[in-house]
Each structure stands twice: as C-alpha cells, then as structure tokens.
Short mmCIF file of C-alpha atoms and ligand atoms in Angstrom, two decimals:
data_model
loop_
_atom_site.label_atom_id
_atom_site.label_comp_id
_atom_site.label_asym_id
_atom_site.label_seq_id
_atom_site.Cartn_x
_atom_site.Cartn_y
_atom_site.Cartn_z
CA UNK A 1 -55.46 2.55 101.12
CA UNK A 2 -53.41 5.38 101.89
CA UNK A 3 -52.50 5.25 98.07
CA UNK A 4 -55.51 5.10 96.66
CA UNK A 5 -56.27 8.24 98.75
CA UNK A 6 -53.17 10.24 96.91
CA UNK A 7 -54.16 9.15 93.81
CA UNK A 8 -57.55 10.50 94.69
CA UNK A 9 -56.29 13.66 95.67
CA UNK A 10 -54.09 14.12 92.56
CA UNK A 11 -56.70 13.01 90.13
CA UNK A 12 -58.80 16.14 91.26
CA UNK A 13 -55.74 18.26 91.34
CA UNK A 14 -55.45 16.91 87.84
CA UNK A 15 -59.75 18.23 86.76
CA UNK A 16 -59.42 21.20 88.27
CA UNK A 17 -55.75 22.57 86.97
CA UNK A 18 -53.41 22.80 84.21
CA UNK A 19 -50.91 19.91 84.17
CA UNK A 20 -47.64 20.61 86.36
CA UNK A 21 -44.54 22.28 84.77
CA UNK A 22 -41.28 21.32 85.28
CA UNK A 23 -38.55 24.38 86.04
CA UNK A 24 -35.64 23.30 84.68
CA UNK A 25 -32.76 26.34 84.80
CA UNK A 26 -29.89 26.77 83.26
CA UNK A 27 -27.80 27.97 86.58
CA UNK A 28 -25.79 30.52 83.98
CA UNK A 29 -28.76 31.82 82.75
CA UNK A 30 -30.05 31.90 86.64
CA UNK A 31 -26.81 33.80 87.58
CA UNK A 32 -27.16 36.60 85.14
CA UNK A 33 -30.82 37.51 86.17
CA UNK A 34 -30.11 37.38 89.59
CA UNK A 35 -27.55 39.99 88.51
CA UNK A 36 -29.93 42.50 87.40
CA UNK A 37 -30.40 45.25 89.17
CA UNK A 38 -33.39 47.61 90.19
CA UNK A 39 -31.14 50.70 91.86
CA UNK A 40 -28.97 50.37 88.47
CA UNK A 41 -32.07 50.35 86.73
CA UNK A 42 -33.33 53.81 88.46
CA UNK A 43 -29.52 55.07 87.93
CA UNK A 44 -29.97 54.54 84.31
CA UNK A 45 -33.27 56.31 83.81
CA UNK A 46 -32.61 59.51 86.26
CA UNK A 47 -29.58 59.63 84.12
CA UNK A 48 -31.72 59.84 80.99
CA UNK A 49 -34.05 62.00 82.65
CA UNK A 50 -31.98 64.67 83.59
CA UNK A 51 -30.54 65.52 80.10
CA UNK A 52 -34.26 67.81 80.51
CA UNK A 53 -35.86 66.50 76.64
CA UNK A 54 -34.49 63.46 74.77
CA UNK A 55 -36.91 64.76 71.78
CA UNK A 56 -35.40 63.93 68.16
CA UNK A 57 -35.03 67.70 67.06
CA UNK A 58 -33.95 69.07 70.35
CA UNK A 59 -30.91 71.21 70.01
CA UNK A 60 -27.42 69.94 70.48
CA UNK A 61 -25.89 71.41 73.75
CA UNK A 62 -23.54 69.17 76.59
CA UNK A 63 -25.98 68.93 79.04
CA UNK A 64 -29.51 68.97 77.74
CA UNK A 65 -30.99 67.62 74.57
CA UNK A 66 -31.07 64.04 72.49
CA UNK A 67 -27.59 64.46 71.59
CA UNK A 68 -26.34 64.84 75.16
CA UNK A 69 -28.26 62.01 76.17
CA UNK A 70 -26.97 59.29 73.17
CA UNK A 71 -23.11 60.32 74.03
CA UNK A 72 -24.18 59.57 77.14
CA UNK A 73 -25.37 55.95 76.20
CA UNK A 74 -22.82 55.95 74.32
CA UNK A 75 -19.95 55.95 77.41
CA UNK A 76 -22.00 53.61 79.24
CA UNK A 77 -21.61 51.19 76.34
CA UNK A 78 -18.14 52.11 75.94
CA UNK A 79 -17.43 51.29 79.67
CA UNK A 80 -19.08 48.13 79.42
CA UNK A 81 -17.17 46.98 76.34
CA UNK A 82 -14.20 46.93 78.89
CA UNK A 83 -15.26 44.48 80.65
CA UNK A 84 -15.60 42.24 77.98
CA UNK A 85 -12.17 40.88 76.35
CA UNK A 86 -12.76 42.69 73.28
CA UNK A 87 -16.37 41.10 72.36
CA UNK A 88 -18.61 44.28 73.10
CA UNK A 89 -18.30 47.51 70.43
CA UNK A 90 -20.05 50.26 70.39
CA UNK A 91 -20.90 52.78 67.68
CA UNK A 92 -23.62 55.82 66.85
CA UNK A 93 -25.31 54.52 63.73
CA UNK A 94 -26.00 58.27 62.30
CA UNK A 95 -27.23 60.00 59.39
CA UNK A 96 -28.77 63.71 58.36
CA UNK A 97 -32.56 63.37 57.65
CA UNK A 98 -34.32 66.41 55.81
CA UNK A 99 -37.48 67.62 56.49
CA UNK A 100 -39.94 64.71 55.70
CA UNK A 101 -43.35 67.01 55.61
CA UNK A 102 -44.60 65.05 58.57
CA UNK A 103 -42.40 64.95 61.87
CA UNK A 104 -39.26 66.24 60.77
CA UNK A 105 -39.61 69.67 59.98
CA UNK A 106 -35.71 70.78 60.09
CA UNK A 107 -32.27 69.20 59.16
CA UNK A 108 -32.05 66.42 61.96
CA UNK A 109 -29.02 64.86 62.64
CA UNK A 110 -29.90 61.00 63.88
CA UNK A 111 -28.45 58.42 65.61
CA UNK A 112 -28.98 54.80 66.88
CA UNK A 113 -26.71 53.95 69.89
CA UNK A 114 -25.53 50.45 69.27
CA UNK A 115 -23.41 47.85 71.11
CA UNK A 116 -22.84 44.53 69.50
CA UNK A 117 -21.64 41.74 71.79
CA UNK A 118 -20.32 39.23 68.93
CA UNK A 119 -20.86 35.92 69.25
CA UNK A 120 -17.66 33.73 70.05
CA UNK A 121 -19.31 30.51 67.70
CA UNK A 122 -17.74 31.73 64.20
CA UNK A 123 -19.93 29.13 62.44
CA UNK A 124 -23.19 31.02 64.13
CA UNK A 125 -24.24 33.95 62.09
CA UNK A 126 -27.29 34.09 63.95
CA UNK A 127 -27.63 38.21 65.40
CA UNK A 128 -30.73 38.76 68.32
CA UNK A 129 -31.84 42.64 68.84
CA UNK A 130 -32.99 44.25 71.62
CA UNK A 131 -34.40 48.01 71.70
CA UNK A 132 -36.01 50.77 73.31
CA UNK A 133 -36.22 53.80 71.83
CA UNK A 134 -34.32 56.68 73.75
CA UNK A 135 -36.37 59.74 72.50
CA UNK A 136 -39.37 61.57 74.54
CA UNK A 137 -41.90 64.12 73.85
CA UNK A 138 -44.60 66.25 75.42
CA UNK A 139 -48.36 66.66 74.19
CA UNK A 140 -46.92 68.52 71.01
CA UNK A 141 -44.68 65.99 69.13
CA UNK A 142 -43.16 69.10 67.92
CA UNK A 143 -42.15 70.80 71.07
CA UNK A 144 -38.55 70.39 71.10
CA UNK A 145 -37.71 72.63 73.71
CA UNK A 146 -40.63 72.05 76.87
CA UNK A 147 -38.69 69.24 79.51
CA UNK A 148 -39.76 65.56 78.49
CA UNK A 149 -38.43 63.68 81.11
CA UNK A 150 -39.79 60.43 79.17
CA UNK A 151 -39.00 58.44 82.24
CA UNK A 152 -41.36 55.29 81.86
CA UNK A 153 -41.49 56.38 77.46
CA UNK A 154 -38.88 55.01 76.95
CA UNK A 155 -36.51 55.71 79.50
CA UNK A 156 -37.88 52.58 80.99
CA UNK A 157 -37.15 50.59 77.90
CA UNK A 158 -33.89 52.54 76.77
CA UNK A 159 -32.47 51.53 80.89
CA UNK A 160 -33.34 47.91 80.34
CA UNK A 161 -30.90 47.66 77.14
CA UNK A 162 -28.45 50.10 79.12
CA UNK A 163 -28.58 47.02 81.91
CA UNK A 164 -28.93 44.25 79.63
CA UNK A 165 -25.79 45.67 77.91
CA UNK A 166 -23.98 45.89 81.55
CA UNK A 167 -24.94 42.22 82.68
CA UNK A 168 -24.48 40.23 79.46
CA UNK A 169 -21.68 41.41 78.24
CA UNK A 170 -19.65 40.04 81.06
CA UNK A 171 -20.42 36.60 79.57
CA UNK A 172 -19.25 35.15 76.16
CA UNK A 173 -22.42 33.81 73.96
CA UNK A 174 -22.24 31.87 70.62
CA UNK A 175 -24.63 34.39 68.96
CA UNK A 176 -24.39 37.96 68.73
CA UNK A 177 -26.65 40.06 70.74
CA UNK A 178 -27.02 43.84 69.65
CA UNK A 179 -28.40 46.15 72.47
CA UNK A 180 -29.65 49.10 71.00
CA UNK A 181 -31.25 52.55 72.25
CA UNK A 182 -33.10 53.61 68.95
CA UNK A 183 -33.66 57.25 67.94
CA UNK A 184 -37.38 59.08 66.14
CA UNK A 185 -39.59 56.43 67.61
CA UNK A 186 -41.88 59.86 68.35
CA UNK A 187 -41.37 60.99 64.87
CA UNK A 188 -42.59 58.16 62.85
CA UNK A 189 -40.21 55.25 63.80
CA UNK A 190 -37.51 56.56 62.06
CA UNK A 191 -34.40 55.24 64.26
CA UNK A 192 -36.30 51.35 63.56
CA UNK A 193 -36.80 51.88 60.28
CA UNK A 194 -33.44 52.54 59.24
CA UNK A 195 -32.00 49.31 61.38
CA UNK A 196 -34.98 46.97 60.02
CA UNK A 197 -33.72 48.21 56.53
CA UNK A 198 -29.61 47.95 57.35
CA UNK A 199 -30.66 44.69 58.65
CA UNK A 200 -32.09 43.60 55.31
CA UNK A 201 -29.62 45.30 53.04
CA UNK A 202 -27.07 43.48 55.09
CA UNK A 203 -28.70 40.57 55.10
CA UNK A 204 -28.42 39.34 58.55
CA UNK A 205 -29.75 36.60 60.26
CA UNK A 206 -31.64 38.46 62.75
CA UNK A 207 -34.10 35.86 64.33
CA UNK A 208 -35.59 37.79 67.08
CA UNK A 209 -36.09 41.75 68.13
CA UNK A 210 -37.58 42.37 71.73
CA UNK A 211 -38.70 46.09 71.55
CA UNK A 212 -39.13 47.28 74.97
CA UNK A 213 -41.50 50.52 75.46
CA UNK A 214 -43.16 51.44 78.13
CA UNK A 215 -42.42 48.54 80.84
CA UNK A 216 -41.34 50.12 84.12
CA UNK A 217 -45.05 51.34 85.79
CA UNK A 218 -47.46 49.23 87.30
CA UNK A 219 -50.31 51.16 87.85
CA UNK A 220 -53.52 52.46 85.48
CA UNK A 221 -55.41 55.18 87.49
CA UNK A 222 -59.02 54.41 85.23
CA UNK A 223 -59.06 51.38 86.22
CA UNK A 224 -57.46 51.36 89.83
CA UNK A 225 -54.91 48.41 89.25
CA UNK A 226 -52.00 48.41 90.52
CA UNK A 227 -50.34 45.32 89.16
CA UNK A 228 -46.79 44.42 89.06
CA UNK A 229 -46.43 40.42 88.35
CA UNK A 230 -48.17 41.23 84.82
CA UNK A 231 -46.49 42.19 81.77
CA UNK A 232 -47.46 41.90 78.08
CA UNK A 233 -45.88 40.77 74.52
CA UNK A 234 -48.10 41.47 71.90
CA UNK A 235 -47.17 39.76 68.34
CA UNK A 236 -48.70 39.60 65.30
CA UNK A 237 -50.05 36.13 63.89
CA UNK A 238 -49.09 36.22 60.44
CA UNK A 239 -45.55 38.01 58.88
CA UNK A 240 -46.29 40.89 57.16
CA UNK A 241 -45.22 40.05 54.01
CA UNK A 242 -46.88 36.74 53.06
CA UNK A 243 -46.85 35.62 49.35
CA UNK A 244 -49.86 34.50 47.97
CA UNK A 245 -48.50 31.04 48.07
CA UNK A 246 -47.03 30.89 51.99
CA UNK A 247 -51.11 32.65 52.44
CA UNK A 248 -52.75 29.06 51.35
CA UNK A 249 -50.51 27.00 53.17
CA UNK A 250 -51.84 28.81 55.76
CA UNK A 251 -55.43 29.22 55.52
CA UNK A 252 -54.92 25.23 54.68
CA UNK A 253 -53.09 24.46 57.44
CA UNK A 254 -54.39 26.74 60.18
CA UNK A 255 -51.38 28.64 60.57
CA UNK A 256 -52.48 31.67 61.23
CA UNK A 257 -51.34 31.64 65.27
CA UNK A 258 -48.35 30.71 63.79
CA UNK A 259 -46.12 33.15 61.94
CA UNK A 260 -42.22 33.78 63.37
CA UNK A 261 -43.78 36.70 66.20
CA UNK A 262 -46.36 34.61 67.33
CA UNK A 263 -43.76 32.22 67.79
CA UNK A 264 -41.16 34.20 69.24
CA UNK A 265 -44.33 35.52 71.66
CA UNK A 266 -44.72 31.97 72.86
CA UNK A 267 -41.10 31.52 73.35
CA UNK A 268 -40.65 34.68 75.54
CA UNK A 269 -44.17 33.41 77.74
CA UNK A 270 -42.32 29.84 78.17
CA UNK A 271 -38.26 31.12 78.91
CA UNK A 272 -39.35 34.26 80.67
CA UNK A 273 -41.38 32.88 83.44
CA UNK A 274 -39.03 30.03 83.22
CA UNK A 275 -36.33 32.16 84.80
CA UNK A 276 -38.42 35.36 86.64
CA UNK A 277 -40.26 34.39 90.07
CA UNK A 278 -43.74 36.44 90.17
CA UNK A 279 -43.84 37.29 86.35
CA UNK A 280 -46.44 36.32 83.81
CA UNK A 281 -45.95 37.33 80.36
CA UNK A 282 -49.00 37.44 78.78
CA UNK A 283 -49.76 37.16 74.76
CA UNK A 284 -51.28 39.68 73.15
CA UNK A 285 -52.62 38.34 70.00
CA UNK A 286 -51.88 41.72 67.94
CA UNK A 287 -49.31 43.81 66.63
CA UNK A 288 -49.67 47.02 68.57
CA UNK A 289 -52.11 49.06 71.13
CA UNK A 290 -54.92 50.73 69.60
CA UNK A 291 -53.94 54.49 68.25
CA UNK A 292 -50.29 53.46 68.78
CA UNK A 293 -46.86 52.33 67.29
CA UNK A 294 -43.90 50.50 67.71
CA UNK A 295 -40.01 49.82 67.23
CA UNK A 296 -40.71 46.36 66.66
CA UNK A 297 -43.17 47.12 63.48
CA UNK A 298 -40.52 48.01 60.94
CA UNK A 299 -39.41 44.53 61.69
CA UNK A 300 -42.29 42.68 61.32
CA UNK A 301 -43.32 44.33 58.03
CA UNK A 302 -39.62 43.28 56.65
CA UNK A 303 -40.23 39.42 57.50
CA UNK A 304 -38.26 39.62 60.93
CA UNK A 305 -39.58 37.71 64.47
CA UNK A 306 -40.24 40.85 66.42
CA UNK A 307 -42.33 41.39 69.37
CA UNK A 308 -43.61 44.24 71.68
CA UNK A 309 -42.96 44.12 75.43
CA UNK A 310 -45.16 46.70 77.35
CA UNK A 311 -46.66 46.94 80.96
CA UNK A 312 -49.64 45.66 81.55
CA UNK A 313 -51.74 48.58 82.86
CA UNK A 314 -50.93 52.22 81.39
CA UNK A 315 -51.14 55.48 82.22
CA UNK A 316 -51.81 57.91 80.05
CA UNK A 317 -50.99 60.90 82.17
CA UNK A 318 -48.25 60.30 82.84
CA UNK A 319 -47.06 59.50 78.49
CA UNK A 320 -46.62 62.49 76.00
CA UNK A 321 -47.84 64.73 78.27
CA UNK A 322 -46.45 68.11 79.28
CA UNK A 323 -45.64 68.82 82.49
CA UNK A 324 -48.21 69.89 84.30
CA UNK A 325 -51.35 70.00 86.80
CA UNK A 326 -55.21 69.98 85.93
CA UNK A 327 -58.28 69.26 87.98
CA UNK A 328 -55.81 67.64 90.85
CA UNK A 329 -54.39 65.48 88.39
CA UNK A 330 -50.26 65.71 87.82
CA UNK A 331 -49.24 65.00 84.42
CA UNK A 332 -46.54 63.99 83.00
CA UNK A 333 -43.18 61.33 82.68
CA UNK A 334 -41.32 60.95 85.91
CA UNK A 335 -39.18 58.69 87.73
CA UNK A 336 -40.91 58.89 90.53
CA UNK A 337 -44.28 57.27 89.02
CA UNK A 338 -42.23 54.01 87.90
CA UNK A 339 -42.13 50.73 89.92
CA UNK A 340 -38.16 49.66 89.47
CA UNK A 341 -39.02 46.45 90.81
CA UNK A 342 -40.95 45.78 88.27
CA UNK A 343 -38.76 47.04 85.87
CA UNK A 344 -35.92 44.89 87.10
CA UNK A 345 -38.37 41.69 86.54
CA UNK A 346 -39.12 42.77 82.61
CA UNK A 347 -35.27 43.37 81.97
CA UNK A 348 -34.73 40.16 83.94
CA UNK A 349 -37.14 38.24 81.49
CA UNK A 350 -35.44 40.46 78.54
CA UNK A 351 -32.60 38.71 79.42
CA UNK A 352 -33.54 34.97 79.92
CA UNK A 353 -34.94 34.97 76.14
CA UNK A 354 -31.80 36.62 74.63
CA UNK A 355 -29.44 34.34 77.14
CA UNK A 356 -31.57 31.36 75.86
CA UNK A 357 -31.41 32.04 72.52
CA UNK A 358 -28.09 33.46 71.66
CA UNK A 359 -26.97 29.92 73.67
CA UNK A 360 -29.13 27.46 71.97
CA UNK A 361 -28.22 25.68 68.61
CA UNK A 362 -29.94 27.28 65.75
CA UNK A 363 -33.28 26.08 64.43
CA UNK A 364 -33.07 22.20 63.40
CA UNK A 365 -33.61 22.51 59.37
CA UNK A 366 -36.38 21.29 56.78
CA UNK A 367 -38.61 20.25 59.52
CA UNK A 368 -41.30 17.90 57.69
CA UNK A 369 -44.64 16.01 58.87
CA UNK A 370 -45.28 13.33 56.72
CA UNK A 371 -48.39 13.79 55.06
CA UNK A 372 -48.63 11.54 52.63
CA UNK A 373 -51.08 9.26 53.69
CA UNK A 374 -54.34 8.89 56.24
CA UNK A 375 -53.15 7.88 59.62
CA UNK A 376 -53.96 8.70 63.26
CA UNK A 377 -50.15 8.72 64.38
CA UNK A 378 -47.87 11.54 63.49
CA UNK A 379 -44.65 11.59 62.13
CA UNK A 380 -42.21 14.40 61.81
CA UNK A 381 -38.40 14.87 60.71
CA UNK A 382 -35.99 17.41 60.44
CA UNK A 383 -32.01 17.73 59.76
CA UNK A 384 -29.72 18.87 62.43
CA UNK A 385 -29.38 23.20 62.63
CA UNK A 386 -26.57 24.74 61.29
CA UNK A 387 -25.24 26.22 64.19
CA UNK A 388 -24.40 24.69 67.57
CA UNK A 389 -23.57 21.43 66.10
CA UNK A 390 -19.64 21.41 66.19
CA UNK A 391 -17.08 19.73 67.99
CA UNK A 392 -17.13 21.95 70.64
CA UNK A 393 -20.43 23.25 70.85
CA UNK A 394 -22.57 19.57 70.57
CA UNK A 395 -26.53 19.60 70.49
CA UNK A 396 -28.14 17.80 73.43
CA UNK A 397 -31.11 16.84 70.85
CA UNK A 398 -34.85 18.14 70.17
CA UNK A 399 -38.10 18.84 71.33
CA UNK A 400 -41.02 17.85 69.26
CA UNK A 401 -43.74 20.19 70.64
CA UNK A 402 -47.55 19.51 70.61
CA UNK A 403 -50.44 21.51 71.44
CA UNK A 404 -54.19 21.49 70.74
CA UNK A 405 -55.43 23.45 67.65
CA UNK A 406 -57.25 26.03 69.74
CA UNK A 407 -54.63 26.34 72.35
CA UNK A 408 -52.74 29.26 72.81
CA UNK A 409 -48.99 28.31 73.90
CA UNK A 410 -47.79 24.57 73.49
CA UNK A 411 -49.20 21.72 75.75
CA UNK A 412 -46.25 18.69 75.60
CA UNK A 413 -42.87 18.64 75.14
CA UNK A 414 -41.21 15.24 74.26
CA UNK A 415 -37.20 14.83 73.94
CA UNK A 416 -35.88 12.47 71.58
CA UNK A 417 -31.89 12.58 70.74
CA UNK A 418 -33.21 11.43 67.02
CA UNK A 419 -33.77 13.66 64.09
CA UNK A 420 -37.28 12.16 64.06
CA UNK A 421 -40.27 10.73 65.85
CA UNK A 422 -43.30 9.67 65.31
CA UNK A 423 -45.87 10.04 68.10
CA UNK A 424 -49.86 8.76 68.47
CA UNK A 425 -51.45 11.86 68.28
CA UNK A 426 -53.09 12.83 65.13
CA UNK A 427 -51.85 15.51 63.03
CA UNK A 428 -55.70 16.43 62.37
CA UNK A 429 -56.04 17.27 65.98
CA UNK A 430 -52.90 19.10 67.13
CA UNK A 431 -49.73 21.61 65.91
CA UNK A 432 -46.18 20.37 66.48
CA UNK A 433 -43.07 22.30 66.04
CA UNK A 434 -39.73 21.05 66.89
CA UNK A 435 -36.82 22.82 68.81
CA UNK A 436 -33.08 22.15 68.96
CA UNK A 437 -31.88 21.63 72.49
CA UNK A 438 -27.92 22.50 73.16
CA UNK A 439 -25.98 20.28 76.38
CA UNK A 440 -26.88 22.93 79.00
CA UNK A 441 -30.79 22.77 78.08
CA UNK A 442 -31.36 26.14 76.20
CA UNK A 443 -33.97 25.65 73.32
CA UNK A 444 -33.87 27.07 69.59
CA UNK A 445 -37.19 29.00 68.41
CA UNK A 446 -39.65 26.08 67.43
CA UNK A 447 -39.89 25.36 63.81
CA UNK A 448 -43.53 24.98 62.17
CA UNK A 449 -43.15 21.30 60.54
CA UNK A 450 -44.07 21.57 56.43
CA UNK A 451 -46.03 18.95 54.66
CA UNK A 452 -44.36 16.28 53.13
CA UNK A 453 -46.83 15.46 50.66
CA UNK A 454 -44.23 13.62 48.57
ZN1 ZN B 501 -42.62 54.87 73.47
#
C-alpha cells in the first residue's frame, strides 16, 4: 500500500515535470569554480576602469588610454604565467591599421592581449578561445578622449578572461586554452577579425570561442527586472559558410538547429548549470542582439563553433553612453551599476565549459546512422577520437544522445563503452549525436551522426 502510494506520487511528479537530472561533477572541475572570485572580479574591472577610456584610438600615455590598459593585461598575464611551470605565455598580438574610411580615421596601432595555456597532451592539437573585448566608447564611437569607463562593455567580459586566466592556469589541461582580451570590437570588430583570420591561416583546430560581452549587470530599468540567476548564449543554427551541398543535407535532414554553435550553445546550457548553483543559461536561437555585433561573429562566418554570452536584461544607459545626467536619469558605464556576484557565476560557467572541454577526449570520428534500410530501431557508429585515447590519457567511452525533433537541448543520454549501439527509437522521430567521455566524466562536443546510405 504504502508503495503504491509513492508510485502514485511520482507518477504525477512525472505529468507535471521534466524528467530528473542527474549532477554528476567532476570534483577538479568543482574545485576551480569554487575558486573564482567576485572581489577579484571587481579588482579586475576598477583596474580597467581607471585607465579613464580604453577606446581603440585613444592616445598612448602611462596612465590613461587603451595602451595603458593592454600593458596592464598584459602583467596580469605575465604574473599568472608564473604560476604555471612554464605552460602559460603571454604576448600582444599587434599590428598598424590605416585609416579604413569607417572607424579608423588615423594610424592606429592594435593589439590583442593573449595568454595561451598549452595543452600538456602533445597528441591533442585541439585550441579553445575565450574573449572579451577590452575597448570602450561613449555615445560618439569617435570620441577618443571623453572618460569611457566601459565597466559592464566589456570590462565585465575582458575581467572574466583576466580571472579565467588566474584560476586555470594553475592547473595542467590536455588542450590548449587561449584567454584573450580583444582590441576594435567598437570599431568594427577589428581585434576578432584578425584572430578568426590568424586562426584560419594557421590552421588551428579551434573547436569552440566563448565571447563574453556584456555579462556582469543584472538589471533592465524598462522593464523593472532585476534578475541575476539568468544569463544568455545566443548561437546561430547554421555555419555561415554552408556549401550548397552540406545546405541539402540539411534541409533533408532537419539540421538546421544543428550547426557547430548551436551545438556548442547546447553544450554550454548542459556543463554550465552542471557546475554553477542558481544559473540558467538560456539559448538564444540567433547570432546577435538586434542593431548589434559581436567578437564571436568573425568566427562563425569562418566555419568556427562560436557563441555569444551576454546578461540577460540590459541597460542601455548605462552602454556607449557619455557620462552624464538627463531628466533624473545617470548615464553611463560604471562599476558601481554591475552585480559581481553575478559576474562571478558567468565566469564560473565560462570556466566549467572550457575545463570540460579542454579535458575531454576529442570528438569520436565518422559518426554514421545507418540508413540504409526502413526500420523503427536506430543504429549509429563512430571510430574512437583522435585525441584522449593514449596510454595515459584512456577514454571512459560515449554518449549516444537523443532528443525529440522539436526539442530544444537533448532529452537522453545512454553510455555504452562500444563504438556503436543501436537503440529502439526511430531515427524518423528523434536527433542523436554522440559524445566521447574521458575516465573522470568530461564529455567531447556531440557529433551530428551522417547517413550511411551505403
Ligand atoms: Zn561590447
């Protein structure tokens, strides 16, 4: 009796609600984002801050200006790499633009402040970015000289890689991680352009960029939210670049919630609230804001996984606005309008996906549903990933995932130690992807299965 009453009880838990999810941490991963830190957070951006404007063609003095303010960066990466047996560097990635016509209207010295914390796997040539962009502007996008204290734009973003840099680099991971505070967001996305284009040129195997811009304020004064357990990742469905070819497979298919960033989306949703208490990360199905850009779109257009991370309710007095007070309102970017708290939680869940990725195996390879013939059961299989797979670095096994064709993140996960399965679901009805799993639990990024038609 008293069973059949729990089973009662759970089977109306079960109508009403989503299924239960299991939290399964990896206590290294655990340890690091306990380690991050809101006071070194709000160090990092009143540092920023107080270099007066970060804007791209503000002049080059000690104290005030862009310059100023990427040496700056620059020592904090520097001081980190210390503390890291010889696996963090850190360099200016610079070059002289001339005047463009457009933004640039003078000889502009740029720079990307970079640290690259290699990965100690030498078989893993698998590199994951993470950005904000470290200039700020006023109203004018000209005005080089007016304070921009671009606290929350980007100094919000620009801190999280600064901290990122500080807690990870402590810890040796397979992959490389670059942490990067990009320059001429303002201007035209000039700083992400030229490392989406080094990054092609060079031919890395960059398999996921987390821009960060905008993420450390919690409140939208239109609407009269103040929200800080919210934060969005907006991705775009389909790479930029499709080929005619890759297009039909997709309209065929259904693929289009599936392209790398919509992926990579998914993945943050799933690792970051894995590892953040009082977070949801919530998908954005599209590239950008309205009226707006992004670090992360030079990526996408150049075939790269790259998503946006951004607060979930802006204010727009307080971004590219000069300093200043109208009809009772105060406008403009300081520290004291951000939440650090909530910053902390949106580094924190920075961090998780990086940890998680730069630890798991790589992809599992040539991932294939067999499609050859009219059944209700599905059957998929794949070849192990190149990376994470050696003597000393052994894959756990995979995740076949499985969701329904109209759902937006994935539904089941099963675990098989095979490099195969074949499950009673029809292919008709769902998506499946499959994930390689490494001995301490971290997951690859899913692969969509192809066809096998043959
Ligand atoms: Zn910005």
């Amino acid at each position: 009796m008293k069973n059949c009453t729990l089973s009662g009880i759970l089977l109306l838990f079960s109508l009403g609600l989503q299924a239960q999810t299991t939290v399964n941490r990896d206590p290294a991963i655990a340890q690091l984002v306990a380690d991050v830190s809101a006071d070194s957070l709000r160090s990092h951006v009143t540092n920023l801050v107080s270099f007066g404007t970060r804007h791209t063609m503000s002049s080059a003095t000690p104290k005030r200006g862009l310059s100023a303010a990427r040496q700056w960066t620059l020592g904090k990466f520097q001081h980190y790499a210390k503390q890291s047996g010889g696996r963090l560097t850190a360099q200016i990635d610079s070059w002289t633009l001339q005047p463009d016509g457009r933004r640039i209207d003078a000889v502009t010295q740029m720079g990307n402040v970079m640290a690259t914390l290699k990965g100690t796997d030498p078989n893993d040539d698998r590199i994951f970015l993470v950005s904000g962009h470290i200039d700020s502007r006023v109203s004018d996008v000209m005005n080089r000289t007016a304070d921009a204290p671009g606290a929350n734009d980007d100094g919000s973003g620009t801190a999280a890689v600064i901290e990122l840099c500080r807690v990870m680099s402590k810890v040796p991971f397979p992959a490389t991680i670059i942490f990067v505070a990009v320059c001429g967001e303002e201007q035209g996305l000039l700083g992400a352009n030229h490392l989406a284009q080094r990054a092609k040129d060079e031919k890395w195997n960059l398999e996921a960029l987390l821009n960060n811009d905008i993420m450390g304020s919690n409140h939208s004064p239109d609407t009269h939210i103040t929200d800080n357990t919210r934060v969005r990742v907006f991705s775009e469905g389909l790479p930029g670049y499709q080929t005619d070819s890759l297009a039909a497979n997709i309209r065929q298919y259904g693929l289009e919630n599936d392209g790398k960033s919509r992926q990579l989306a998914r993945y943050t949703k799933e690792v970051g609230e894995r590892y953040v208490d009082q977070l949801e990360v919530v998908m954005v199905y599209r590239n950008d804001r309205f009226l707006r850009g992004g670090d992360h779109t030079p990526f996408v257009t150049r075939g790269f996984p790259a998503v946006r991370i951004t607060e979930m309710n802006e204010n727009f007095a307080h971004q590219h606005q000069d300093l200043r007070t109208q009809d009772g309102v105060e406008y403009g970017d300081y520290v004291k309008f951000m939440d650090f708290d909530y910053l902390r939680k949106n580094t924190a869940m920075n961090l998780a996906v990086l940890a998680n990725l730069a630890k798991a195996p790589s992809m599992p390879q040539n991932v294939t549903v067999e499609a050859r013939s009219l059944t209700n059961s599905t059957s998929l299989f794949w070849q192990a990933p190149k990376a994470g797979n050696s003597a000393n670095r052994k894959i756990k096994g995979y995740y076949v995932l499985m969701r329904e064709t109209h759902w937006p993140f994935w539904q089941k996960k099963f675990y098989t130690e095979k490099v195969g399965l074949t499950l009673p679901y029809s292919k008709d009805n769902y998506f499946f992807a499959v994930q390689a799993v490494s001995e301490d639990g971290n997951e690859s990024l899913p692969v969509v299965p192809r066809p096998g038609l043959r």
